[in-house]
mmCIF file with all atom_site columns, C-alpha atoms in Angstrom:
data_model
loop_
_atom_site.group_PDB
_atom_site.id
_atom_site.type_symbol
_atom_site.label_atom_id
_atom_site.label_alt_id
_atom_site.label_comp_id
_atom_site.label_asym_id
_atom_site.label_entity_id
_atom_site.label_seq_id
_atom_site.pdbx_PDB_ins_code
_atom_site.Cartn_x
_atom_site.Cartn_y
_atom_site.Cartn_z
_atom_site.occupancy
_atom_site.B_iso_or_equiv
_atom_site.pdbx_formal_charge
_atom_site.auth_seq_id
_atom_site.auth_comp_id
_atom_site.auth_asym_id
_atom_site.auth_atom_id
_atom_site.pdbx_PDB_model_num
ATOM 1   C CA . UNK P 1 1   ? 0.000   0.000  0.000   1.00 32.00 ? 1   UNK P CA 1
ATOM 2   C CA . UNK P 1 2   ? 1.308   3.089  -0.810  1.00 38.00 ? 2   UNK P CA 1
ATOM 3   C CA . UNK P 1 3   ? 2.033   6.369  1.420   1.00 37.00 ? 3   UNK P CA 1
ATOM 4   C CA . UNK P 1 4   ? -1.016  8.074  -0.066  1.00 39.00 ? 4   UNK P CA 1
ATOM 5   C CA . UNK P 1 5   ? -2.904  5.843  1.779   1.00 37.00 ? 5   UNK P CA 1
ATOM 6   C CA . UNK P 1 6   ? -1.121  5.328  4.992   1.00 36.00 ? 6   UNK P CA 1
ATOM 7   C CA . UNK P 1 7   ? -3.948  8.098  6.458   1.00 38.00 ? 7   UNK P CA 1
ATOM 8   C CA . UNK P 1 8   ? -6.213  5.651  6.229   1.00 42.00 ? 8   UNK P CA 1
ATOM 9   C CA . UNK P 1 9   ? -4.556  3.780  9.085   1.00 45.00 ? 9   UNK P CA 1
ATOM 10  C CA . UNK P 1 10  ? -4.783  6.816  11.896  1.00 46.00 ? 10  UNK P CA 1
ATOM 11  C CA . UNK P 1 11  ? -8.415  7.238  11.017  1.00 47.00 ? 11  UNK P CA 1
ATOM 12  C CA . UNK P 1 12  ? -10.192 8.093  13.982  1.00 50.00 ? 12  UNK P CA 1
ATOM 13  C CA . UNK P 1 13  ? -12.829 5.667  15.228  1.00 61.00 ? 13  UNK P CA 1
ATOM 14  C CA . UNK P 1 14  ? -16.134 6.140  14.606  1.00 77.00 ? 14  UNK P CA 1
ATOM 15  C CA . UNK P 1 15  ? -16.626 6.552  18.525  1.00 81.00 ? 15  UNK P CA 1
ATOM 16  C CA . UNK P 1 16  ? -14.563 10.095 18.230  1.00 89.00 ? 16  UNK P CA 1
ATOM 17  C CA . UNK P 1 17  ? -17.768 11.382 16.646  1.00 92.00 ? 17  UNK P CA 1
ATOM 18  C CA . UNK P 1 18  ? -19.788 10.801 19.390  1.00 93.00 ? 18  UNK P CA 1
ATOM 19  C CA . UNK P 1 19  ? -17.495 13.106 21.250  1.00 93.00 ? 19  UNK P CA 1
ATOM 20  C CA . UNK P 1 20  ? -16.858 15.700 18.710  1.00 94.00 ? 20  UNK P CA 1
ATOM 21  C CA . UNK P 1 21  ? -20.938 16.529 18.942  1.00 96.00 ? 21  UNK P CA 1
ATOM 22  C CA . UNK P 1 22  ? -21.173 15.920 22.439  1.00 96.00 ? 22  UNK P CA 1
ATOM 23  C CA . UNK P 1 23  ? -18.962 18.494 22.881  1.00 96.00 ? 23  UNK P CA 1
ATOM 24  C CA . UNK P 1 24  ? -20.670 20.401 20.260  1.00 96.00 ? 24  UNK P CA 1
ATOM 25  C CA . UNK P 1 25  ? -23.840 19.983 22.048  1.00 96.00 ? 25  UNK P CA 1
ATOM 26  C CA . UNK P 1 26  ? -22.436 21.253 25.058  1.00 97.00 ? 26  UNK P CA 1
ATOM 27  C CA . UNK P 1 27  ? -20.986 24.181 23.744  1.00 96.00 ? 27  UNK P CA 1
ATOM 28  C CA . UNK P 1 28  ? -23.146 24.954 21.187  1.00 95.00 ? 28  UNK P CA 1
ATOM 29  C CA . UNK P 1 29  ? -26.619 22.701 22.148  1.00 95.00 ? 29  UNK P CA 1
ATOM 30  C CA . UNK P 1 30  ? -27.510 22.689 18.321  1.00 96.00 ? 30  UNK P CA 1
ATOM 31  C CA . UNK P 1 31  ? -26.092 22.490 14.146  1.00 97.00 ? 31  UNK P CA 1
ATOM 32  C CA . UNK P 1 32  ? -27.389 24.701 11.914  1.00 97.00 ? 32  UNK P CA 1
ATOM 33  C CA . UNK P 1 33  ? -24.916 23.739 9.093   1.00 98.00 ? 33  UNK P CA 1
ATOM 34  C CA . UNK P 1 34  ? -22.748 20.541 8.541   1.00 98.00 ? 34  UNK P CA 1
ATOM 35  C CA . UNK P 1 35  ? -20.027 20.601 5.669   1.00 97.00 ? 35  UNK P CA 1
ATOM 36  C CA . UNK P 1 36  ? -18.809 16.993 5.996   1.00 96.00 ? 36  UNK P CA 1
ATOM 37  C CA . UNK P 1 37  ? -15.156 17.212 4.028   1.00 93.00 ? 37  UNK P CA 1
ATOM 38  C CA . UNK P 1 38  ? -13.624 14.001 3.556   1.00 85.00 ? 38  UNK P CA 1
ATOM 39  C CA . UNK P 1 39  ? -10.686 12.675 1.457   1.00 86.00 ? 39  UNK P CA 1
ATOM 40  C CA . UNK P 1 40  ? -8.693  10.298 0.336   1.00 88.00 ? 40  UNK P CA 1
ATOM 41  C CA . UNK P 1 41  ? -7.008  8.504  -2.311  1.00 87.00 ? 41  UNK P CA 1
ATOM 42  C CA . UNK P 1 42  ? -4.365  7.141  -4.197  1.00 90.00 ? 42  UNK P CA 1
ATOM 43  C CA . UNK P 1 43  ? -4.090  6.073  -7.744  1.00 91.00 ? 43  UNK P CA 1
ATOM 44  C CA . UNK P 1 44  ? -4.251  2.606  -8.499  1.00 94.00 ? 44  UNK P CA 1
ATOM 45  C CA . UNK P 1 45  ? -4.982  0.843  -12.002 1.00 95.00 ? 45  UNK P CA 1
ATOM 46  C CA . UNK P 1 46  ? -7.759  -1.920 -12.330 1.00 97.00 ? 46  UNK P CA 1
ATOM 47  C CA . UNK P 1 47  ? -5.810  -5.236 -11.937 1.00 97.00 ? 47  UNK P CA 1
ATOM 48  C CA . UNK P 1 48  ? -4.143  -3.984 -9.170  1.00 97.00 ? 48  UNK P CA 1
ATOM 49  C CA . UNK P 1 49  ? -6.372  -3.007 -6.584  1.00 97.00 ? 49  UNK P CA 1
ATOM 50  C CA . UNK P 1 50  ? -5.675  -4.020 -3.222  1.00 96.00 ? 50  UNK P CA 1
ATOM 51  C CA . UNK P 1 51  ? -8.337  -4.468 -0.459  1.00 96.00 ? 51  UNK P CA 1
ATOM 52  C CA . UNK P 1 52  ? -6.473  -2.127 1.842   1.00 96.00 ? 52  UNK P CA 1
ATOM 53  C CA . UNK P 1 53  ? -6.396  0.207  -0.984  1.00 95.00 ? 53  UNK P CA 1
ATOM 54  C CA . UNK P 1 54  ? -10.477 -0.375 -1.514  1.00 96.00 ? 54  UNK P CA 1
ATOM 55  C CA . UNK P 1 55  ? -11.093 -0.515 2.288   1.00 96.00 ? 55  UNK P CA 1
ATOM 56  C CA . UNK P 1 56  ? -8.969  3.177  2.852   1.00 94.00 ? 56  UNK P CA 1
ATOM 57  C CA . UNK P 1 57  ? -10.677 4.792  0.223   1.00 95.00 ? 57  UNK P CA 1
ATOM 58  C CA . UNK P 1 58  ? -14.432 3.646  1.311   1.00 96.00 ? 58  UNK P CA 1
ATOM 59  C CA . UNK P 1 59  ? -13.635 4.196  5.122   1.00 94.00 ? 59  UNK P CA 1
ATOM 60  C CA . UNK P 1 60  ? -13.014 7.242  5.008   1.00 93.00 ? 60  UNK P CA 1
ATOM 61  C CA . UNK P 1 61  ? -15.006 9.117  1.911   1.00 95.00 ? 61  UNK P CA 1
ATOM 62  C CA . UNK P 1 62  ? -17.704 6.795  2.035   1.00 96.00 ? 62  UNK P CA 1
ATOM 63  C CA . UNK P 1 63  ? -17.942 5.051  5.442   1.00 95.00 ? 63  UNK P CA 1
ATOM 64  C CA . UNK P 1 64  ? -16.693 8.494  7.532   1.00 94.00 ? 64  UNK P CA 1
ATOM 65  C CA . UNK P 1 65  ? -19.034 10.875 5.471   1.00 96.00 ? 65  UNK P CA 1
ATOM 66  C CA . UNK P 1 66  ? -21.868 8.899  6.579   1.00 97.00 ? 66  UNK P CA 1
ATOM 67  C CA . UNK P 1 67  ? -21.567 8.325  9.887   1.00 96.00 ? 67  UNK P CA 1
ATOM 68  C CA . UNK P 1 68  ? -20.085 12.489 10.424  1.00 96.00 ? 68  UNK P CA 1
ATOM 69  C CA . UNK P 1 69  ? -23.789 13.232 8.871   1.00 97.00 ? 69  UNK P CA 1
ATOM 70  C CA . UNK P 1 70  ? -25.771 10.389 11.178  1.00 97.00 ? 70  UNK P CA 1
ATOM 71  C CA . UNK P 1 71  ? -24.502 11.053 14.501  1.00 96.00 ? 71  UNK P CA 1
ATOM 72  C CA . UNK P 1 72  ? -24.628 15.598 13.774  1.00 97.00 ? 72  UNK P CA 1
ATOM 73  C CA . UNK P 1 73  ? -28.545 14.882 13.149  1.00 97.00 ? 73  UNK P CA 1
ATOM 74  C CA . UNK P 1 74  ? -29.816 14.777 16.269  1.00 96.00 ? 74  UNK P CA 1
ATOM 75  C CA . UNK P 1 75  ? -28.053 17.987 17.433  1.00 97.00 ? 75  UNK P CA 1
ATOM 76  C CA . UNK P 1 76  ? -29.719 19.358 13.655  1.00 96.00 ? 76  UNK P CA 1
ATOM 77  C CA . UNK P 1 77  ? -31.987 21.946 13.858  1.00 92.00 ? 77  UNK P CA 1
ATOM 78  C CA . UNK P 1 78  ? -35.008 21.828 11.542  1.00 96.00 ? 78  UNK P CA 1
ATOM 79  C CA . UNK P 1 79  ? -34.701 23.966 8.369   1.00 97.00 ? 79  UNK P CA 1
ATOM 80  C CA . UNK P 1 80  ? -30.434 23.149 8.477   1.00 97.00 ? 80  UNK P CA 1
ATOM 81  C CA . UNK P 1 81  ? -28.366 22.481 5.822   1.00 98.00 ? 81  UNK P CA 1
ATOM 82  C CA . UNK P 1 82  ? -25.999 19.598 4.896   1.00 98.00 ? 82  UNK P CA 1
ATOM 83  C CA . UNK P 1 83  ? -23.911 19.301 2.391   1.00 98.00 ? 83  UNK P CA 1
ATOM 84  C CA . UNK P 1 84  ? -20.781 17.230 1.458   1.00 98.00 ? 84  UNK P CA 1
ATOM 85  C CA . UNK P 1 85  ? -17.727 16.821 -0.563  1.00 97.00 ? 85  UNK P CA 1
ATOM 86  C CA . UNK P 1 86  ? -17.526 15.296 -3.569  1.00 97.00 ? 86  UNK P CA 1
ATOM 87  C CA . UNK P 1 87  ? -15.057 15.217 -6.655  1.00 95.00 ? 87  UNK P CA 1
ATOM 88  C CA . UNK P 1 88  ? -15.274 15.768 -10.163 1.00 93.00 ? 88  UNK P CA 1
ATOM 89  C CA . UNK P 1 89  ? -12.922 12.321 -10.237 1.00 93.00 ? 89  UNK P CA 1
ATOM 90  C CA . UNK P 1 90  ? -16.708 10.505 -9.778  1.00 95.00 ? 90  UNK P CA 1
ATOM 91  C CA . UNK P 1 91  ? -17.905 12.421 -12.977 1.00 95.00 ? 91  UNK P CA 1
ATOM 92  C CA . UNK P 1 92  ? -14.980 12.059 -15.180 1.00 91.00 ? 92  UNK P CA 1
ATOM 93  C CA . UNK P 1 93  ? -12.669 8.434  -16.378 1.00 88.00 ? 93  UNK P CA 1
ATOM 94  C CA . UNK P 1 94  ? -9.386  9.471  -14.916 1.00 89.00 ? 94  UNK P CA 1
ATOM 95  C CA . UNK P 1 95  ? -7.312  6.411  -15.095 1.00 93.00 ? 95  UNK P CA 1
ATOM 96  C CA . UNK P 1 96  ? -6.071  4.683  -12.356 1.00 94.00 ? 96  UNK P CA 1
ATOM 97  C CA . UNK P 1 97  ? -8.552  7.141  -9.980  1.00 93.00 ? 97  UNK P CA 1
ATOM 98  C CA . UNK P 1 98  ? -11.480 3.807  -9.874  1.00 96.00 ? 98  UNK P CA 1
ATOM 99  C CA . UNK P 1 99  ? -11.490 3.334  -6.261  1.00 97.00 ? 99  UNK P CA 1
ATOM 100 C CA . UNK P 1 100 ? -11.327 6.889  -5.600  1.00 96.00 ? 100 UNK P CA 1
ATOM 101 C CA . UNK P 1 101 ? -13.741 7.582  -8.050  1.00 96.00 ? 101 UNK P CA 1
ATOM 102 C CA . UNK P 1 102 ? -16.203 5.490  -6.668  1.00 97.00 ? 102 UNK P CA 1
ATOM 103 C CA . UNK P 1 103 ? -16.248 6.717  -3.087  1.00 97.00 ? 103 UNK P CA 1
ATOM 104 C CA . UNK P 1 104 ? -17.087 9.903  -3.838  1.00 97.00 ? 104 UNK P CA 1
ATOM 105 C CA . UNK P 1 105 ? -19.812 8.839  -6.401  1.00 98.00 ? 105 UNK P CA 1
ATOM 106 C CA . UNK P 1 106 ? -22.102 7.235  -3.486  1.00 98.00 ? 106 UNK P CA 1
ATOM 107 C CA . UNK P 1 107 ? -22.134 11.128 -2.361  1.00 98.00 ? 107 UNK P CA 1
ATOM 108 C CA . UNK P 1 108 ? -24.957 11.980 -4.632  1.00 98.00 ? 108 UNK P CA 1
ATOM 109 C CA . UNK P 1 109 ? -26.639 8.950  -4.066  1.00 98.00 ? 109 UNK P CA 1
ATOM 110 C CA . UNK P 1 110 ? -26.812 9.360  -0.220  1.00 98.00 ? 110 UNK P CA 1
ATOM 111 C CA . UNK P 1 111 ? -27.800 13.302 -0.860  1.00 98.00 ? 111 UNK P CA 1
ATOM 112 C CA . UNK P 1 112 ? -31.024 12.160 -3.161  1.00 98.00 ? 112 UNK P CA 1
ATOM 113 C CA . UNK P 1 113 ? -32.338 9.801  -0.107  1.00 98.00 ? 113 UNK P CA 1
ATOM 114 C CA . UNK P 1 114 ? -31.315 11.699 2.734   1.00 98.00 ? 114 UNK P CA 1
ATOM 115 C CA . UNK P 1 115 ? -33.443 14.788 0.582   1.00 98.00 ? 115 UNK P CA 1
ATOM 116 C CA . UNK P 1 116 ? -36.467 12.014 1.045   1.00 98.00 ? 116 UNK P CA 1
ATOM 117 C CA . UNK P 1 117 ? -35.464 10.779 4.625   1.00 98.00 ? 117 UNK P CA 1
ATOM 118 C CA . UNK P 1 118 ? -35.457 14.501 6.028   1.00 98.00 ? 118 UNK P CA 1
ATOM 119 C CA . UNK P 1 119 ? -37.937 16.335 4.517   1.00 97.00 ? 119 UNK P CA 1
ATOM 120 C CA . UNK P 1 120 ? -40.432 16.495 7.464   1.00 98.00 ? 120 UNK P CA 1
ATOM 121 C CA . UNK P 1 121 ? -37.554 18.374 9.220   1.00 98.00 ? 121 UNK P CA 1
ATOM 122 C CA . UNK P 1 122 ? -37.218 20.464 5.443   1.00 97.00 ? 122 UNK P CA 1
ATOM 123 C CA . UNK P 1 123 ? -33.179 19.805 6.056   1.00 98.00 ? 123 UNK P CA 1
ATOM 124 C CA . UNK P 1 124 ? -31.030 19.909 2.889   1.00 98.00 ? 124 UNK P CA 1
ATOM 125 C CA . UNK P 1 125 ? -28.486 18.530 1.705   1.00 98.00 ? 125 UNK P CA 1
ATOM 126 C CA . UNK P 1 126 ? -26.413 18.859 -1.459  1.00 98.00 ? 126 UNK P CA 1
ATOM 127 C CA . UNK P 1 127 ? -23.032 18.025 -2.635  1.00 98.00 ? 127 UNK P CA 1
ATOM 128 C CA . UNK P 1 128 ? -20.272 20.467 -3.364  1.00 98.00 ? 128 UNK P CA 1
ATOM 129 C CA . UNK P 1 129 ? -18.219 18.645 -6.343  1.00 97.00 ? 129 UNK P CA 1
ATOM 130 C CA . UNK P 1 130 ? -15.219 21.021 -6.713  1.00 96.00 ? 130 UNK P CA 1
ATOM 131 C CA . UNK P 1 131 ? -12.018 20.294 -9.636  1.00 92.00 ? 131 UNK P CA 1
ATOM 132 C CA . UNK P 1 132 ? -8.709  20.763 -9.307  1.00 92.00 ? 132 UNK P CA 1
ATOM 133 C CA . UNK P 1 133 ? -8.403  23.130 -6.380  1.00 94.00 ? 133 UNK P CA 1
ATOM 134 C CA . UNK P 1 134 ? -4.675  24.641 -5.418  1.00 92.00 ? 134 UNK P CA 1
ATOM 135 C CA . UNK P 1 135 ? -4.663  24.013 -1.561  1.00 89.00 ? 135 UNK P CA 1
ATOM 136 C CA . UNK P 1 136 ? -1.437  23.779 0.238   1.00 89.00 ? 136 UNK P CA 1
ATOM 137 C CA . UNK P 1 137 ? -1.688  20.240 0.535   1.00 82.00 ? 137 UNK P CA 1
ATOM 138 C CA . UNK P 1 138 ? -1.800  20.135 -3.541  1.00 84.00 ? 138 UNK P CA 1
ATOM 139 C CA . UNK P 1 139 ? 0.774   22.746 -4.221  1.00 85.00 ? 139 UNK P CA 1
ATOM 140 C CA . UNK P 1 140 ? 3.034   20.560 -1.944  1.00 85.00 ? 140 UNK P CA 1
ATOM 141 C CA . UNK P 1 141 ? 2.839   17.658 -3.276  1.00 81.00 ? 141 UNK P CA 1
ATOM 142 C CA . UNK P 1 142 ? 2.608   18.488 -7.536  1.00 84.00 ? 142 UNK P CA 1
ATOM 143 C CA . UNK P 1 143 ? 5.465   19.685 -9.530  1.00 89.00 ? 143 UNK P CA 1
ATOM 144 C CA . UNK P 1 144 ? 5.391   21.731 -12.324 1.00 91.00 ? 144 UNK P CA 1
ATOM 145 C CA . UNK P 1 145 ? 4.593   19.026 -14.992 1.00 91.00 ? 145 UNK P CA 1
ATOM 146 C CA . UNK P 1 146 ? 1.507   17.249 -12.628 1.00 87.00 ? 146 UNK P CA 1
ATOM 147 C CA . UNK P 1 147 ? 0.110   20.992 -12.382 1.00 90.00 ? 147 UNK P CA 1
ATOM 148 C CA . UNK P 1 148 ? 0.439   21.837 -15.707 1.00 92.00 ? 148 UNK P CA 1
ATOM 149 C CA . UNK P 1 149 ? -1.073  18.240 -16.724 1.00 90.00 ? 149 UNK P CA 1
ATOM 150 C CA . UNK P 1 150 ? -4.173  19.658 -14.373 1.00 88.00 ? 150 UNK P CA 1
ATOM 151 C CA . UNK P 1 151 ? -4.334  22.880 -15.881 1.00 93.00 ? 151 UNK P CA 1
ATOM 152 C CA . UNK P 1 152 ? -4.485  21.528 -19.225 1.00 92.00 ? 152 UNK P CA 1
ATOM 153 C CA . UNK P 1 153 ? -7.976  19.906 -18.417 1.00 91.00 ? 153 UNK P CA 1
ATOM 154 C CA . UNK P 1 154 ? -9.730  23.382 -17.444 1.00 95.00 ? 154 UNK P CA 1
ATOM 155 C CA . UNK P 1 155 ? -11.079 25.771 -19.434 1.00 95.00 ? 155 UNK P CA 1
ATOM 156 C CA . UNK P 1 156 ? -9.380  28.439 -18.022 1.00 96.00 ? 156 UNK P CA 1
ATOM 157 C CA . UNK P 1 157 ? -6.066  26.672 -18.035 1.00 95.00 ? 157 UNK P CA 1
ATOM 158 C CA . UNK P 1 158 ? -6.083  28.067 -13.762 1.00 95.00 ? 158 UNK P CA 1
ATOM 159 C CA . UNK P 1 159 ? -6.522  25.505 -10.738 1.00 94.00 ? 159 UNK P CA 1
ATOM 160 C CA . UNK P 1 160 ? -9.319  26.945 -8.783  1.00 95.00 ? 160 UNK P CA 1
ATOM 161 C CA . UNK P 1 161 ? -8.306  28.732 -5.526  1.00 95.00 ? 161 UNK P CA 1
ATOM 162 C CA . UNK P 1 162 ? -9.669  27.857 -2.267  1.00 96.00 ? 162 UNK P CA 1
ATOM 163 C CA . UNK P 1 163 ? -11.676 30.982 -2.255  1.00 97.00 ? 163 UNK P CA 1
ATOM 164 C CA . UNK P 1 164 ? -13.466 29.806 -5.207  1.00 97.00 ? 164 UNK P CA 1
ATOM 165 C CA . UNK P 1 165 ? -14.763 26.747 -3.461  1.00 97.00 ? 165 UNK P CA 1
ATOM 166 C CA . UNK P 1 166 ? -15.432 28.092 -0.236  1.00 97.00 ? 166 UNK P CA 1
ATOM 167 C CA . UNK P 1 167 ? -18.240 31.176 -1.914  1.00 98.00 ? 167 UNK P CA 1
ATOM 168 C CA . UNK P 1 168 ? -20.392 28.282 -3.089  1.00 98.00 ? 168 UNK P CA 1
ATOM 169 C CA . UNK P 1 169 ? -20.021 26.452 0.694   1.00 98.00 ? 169 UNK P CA 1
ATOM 170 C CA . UNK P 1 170 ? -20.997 29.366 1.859   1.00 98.00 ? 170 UNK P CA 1
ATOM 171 C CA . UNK P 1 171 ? -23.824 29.969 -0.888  1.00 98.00 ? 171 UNK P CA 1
ATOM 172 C CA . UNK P 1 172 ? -25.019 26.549 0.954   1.00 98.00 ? 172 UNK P CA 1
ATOM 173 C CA . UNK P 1 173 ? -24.672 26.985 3.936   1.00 98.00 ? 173 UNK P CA 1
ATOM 174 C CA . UNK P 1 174 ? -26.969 30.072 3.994   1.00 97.00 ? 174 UNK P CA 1
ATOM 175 C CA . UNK P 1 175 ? -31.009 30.955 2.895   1.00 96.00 ? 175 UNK P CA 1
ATOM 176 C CA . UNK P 1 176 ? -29.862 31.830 -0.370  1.00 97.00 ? 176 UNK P CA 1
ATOM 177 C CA . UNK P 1 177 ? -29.720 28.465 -1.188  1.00 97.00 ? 177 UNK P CA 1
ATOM 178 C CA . UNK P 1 178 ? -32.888 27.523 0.402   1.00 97.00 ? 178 UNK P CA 1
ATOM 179 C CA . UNK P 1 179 ? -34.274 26.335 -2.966  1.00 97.00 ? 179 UNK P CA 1
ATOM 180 C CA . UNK P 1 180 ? -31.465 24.263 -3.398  1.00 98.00 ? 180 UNK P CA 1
ATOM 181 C CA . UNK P 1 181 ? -31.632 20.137 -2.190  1.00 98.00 ? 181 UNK P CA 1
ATOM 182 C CA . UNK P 1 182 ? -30.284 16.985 -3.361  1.00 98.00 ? 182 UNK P CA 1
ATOM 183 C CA . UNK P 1 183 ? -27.982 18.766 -5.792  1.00 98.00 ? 183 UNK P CA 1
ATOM 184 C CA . UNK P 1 184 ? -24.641 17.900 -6.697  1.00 98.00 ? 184 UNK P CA 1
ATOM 185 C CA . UNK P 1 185 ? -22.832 21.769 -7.448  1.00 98.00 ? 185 UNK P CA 1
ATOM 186 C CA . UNK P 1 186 ? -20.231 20.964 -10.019 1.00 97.00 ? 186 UNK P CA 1
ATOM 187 C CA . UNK P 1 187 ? -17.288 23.876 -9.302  1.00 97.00 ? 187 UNK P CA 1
ATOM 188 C CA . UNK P 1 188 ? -14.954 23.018 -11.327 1.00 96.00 ? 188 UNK P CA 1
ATOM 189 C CA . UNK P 1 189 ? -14.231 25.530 -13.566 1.00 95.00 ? 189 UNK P CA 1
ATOM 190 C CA . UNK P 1 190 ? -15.883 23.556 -16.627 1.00 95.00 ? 190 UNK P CA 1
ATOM 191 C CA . UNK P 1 191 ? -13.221 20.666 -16.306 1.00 94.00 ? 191 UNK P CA 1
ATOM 192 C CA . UNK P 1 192 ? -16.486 17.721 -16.691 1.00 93.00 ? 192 UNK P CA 1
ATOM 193 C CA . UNK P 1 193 ? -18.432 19.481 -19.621 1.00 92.00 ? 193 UNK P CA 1
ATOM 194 C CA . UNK P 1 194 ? -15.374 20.021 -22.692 1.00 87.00 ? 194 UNK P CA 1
#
């Protein structure tokens, strides 16, 4: 297994959730807004897929993004807003990005039935699908020829900038998107429709 994935092994029981929102509820007593952010992966080609590779992958994006939503809701107030990360890997066939792919791609599908699930408590929830984004994680860890190779994909030839991403969240997060449930917002500078 590769270093990308060696996060997966310090991953945070489930149980730490219970007393991340405990403490939430005793500081705070309710949520308004939830932005469940997870993320991993690694590149791997079909063929050679590991199940520690699989199981790193779905623990955390799929598994953690879950369970970060289930155990906020009863501190949700009705009339809140969730959304959640996804990637624009899910929309497009990047090779060797399959397993990565996939856990973000149940995203959508849990937004749609959670949309169902919660609408006597009228609580959205969307997905925020951002691109290529230049964080300081990703700036660390490309050189010039991987961020040129990412550039070439978007319209603009630009990585988005955190900034970019963090107006929609916000867009979410607030009334002005009260119109707005089970949506997946692609912000990705055009990357999934050329």
């Amino acid at each position: 297994m590769g270093d990308e994935l060696r996060l997966a092994d310090g991953l945070e029981p489930v149980d730490d959730l219970d007393r991340l929102f405990e403490t939430v509820k005793e500081e705070k007593g309710v949520v308004d807004v939830l932005w469940a952010s997870a993320g991993i992966g690694a590149p791997s080609r079909l063929g050679e897929i590991t199940e520690e590779h699989f199981d790193a992958a779905f623990s955390l994006n799929a598994r953690g993004t879950l369970f970060t939503v289930q155990k906020a809701l009863p501190l949700f107030e009705d009339g809140g807003s969730i959304f959640m990360t996804g990637s624009n890997a899910s929309l497009r066939g990047y090779p060797d990005w399959g397993v990565y792919a996939a856990s973000k791609a149940v995203l959508p599908a849990y937004a749609r039935v959670w949309v169902s699930e919660l609408r006597d408590r009228k609580i959205r929830v969307n997905v925020l699908t951002p691109g290529q984004v230049a964080t300081p994680m990703m700036e660390e860890v490309m050189d010039v020829e991987v961020k040129a190779q990412f550039e070439s994909v978007i319209p603009r030839r630009a990585m988005g900038r955190p900034e970019e991403i963090a107006s929609v969240a916000l867009f979410l997060a607030s009334d002005d998107s009260s119109y707005v449930n089970g949506m997946e917002l692609v912000v990705d500078g055009g990357t999934t429709v050329i």
